[in-house]
Tab-separated table of C-alpha atoms and ligand atoms in Angstrom:
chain	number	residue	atom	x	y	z
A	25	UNK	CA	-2.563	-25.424	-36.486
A	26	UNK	CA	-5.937	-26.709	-37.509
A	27	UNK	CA	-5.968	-28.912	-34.801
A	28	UNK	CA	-5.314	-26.077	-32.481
A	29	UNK	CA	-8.327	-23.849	-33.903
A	30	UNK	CA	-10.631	-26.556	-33.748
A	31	UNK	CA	-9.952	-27.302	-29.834
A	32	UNK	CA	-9.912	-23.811	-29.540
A	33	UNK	CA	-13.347	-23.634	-30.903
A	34	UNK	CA	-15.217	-26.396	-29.261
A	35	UNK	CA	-13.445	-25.583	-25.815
A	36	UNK	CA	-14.889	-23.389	-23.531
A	37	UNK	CA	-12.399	-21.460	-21.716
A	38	UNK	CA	-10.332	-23.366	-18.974
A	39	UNK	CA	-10.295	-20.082	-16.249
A	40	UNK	CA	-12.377	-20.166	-13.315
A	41	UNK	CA	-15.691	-18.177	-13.229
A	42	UNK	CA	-15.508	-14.597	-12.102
A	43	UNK	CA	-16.695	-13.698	-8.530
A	44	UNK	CA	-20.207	-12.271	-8.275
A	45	UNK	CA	-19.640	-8.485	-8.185
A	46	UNK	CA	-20.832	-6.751	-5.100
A	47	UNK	CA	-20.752	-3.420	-6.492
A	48	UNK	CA	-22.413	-1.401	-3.402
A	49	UNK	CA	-19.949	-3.252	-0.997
A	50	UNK	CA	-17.100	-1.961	-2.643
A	51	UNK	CA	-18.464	1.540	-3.113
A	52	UNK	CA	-19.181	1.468	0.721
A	53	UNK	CA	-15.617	0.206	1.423
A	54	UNK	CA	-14.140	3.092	-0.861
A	55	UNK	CA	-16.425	6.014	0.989
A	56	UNK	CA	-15.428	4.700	3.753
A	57	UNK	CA	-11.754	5.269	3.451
A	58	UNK	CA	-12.149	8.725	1.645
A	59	UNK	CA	-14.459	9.825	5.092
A	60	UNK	CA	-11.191	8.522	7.015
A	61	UNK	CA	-8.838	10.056	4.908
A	62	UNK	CA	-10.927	13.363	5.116
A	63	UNK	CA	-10.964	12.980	9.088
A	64	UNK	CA	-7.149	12.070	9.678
A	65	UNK	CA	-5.729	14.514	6.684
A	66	UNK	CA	-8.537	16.996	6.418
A	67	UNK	CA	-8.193	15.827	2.314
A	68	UNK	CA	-8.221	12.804	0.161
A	69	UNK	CA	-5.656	10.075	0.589
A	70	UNK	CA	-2.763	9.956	-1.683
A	71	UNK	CA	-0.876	6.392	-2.329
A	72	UNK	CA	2.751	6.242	-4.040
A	73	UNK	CA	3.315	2.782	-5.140
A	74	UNK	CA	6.285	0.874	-4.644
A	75	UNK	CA	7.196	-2.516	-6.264
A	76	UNK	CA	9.869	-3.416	-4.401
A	77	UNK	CA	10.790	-6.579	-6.273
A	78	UNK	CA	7.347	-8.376	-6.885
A	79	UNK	CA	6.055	-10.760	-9.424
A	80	UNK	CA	3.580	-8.558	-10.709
A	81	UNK	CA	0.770	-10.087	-9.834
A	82	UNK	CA	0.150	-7.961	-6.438
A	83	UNK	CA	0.658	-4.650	-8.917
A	84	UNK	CA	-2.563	-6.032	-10.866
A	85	UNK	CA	-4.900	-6.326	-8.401
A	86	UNK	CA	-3.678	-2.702	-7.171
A	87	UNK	CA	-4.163	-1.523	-10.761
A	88	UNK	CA	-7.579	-3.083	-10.718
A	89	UNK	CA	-8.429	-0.157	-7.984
A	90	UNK	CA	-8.259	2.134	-10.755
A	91	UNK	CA	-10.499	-0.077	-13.258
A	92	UNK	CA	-13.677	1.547	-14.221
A	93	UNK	CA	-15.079	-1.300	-11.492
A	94	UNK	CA	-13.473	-0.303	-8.493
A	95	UNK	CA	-13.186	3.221	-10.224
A	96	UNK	CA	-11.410	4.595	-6.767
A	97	UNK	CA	-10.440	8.496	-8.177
A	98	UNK	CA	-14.500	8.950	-7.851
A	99	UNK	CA	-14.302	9.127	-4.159
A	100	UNK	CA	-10.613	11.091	-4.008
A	101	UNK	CA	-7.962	8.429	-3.378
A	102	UNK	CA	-5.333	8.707	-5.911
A	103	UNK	CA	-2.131	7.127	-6.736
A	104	UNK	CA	0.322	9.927	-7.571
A	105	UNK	CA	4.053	9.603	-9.055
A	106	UNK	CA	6.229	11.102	-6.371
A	107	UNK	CA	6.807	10.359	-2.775
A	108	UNK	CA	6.924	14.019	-1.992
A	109	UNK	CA	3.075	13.816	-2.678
A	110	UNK	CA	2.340	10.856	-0.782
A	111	UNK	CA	0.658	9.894	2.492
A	112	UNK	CA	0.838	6.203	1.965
A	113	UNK	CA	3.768	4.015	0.570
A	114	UNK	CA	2.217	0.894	-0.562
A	115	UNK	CA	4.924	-1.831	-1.224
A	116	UNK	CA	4.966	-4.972	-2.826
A	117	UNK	CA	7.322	-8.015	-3.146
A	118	UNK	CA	10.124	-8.933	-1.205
A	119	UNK	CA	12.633	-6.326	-0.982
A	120	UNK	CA	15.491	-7.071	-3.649
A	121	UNK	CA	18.862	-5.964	-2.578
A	122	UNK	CA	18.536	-3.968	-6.145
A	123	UNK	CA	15.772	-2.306	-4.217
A	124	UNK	CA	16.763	-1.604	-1.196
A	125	UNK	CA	18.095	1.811	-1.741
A	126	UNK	CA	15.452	2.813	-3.505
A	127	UNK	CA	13.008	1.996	-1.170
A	128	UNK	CA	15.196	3.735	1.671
A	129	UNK	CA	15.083	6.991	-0.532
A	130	UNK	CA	11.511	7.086	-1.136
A	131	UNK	CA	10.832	6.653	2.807
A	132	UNK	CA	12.789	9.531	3.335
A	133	UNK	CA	11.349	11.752	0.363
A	134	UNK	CA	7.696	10.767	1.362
A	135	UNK	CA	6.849	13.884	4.141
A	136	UNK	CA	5.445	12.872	7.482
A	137	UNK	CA	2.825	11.965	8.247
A	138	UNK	CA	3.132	8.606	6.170
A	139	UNK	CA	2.288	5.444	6.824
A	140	UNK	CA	3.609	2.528	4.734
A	141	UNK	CA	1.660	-0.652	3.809
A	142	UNK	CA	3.007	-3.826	3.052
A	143	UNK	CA	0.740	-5.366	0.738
A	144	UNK	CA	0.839	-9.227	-0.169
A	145	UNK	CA	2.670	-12.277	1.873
A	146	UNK	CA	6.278	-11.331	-0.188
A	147	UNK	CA	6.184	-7.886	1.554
A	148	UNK	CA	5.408	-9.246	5.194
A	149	UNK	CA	8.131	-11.620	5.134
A	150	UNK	CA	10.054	-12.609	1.994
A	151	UNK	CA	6.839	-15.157	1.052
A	152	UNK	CA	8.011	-17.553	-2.000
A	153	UNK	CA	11.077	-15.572	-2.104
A	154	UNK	CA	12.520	-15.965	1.386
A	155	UNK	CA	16.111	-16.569	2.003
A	156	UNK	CA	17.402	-15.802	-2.000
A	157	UNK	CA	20.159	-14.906	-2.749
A	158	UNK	CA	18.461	-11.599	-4.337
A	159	UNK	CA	16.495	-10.247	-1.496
A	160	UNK	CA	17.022	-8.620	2.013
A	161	UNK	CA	13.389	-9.965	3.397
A	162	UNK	CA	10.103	-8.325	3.643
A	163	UNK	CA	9.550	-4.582	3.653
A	164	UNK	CA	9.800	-3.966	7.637
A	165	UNK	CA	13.677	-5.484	6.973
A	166	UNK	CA	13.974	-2.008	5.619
A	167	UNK	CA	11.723	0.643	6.224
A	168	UNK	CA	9.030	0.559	9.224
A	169	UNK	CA	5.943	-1.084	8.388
A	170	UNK	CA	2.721	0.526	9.662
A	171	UNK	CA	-0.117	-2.392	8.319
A	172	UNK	CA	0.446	-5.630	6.675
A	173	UNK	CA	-1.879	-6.940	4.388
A	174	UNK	CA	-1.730	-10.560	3.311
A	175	UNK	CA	-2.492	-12.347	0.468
A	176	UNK	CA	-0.726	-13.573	-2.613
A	177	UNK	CA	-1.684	-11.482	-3.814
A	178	UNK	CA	-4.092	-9.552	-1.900
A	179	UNK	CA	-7.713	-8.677	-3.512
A	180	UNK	CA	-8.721	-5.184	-4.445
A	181	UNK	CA	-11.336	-5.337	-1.566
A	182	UNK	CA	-8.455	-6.823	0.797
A	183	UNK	CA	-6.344	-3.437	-0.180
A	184	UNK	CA	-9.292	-1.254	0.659
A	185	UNK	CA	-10.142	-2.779	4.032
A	186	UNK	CA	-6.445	-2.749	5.011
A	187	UNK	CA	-6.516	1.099	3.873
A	188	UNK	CA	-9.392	1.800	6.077
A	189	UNK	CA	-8.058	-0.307	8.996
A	190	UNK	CA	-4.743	2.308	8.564
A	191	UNK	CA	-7.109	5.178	8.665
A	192	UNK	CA	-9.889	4.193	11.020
B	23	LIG	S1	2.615	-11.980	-2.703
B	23	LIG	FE1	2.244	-13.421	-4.411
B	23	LIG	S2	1.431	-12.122	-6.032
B	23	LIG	FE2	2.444	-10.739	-4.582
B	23	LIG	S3	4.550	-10.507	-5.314
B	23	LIG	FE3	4.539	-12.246	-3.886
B	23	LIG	S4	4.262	-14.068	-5.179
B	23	LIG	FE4	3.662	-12.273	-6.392
């Protein structure tokens, strides 16, 4: 236990260094896909978000869009709780057969128009998870897929310039 404190102590930590933060791109990025929303919706953008069977990882960079960094509510794209709200279904993972359903349902609660995303390399195709046992594939093996963004997972800047590619 000592021994553990001690190396603790007089070792700095083993992650790698942050990226520089490029606040003003991001807030450009973010305007720019509530101006797109505003064009193609005449409102903001509203995003339902579906893990579909992920690891988890590709839900923390999507959380990290609503850190007080990327801070996205300030320029009026939301995440809401129900599909009957949404414009875009943004999916993670590979589908599990668990999921499939699920996924299915949502589709068909979410009103048109929708688009739906599939966000990180598990969702385009299967990614680490391809052929189990568990899953049916990625997330155009069950629903149609309007933009793929890759990535494992993908960046919070990655989401927002796949957003604005949907919109743009
Ligand atoms: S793409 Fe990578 S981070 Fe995202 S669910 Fe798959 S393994 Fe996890």
């Amino acid at each position: 236990m000592r021994k553990t404190l001690w190396e603790s102590l007089t070792h700095g930590p083993v992650t790698d260094a942050p990226p520089a933060p490029d606040d003003a791109a991001v807030a450009e990025l973010a305007a720019a896909v509530a101006d797109a929303a505003r064009r193609r919706l005449g409102r903001s953008l509203s995003i339902r978000e579906i893990d579909a069977g992920s690891c988890n990882a590709c839900e923390l960079e999507i959380n990290a869009l609503n850190n007080s960094f990327y801070d996205l509510e300030r320029f009026g794209l939301h995440f809401v709780a129900s599909p009957r709200h949404a414009d875009v279904l943004l999916v993670t993972g590979p589908v599990t057969k668990n999921m499939r359903e699920a996924l299915e349902r949502t589709y068909r609660a979410t009103p048109d128009p929708k688009w739906v995303v599939a966000a990180g390399d598990c969702a385009l195709d299967g990614g680490l998870f391809a052929g189990s046992y568990a899953c049916v594939g990625g997330v155009s093996a069950v629903v149609p897929v309007d933009l793929a963004i890759p990535g494992c997972p993908p960046s919070p800047t990655a989401l927002l310039k796949g957003l604005l590619t949907l919109l743009g």
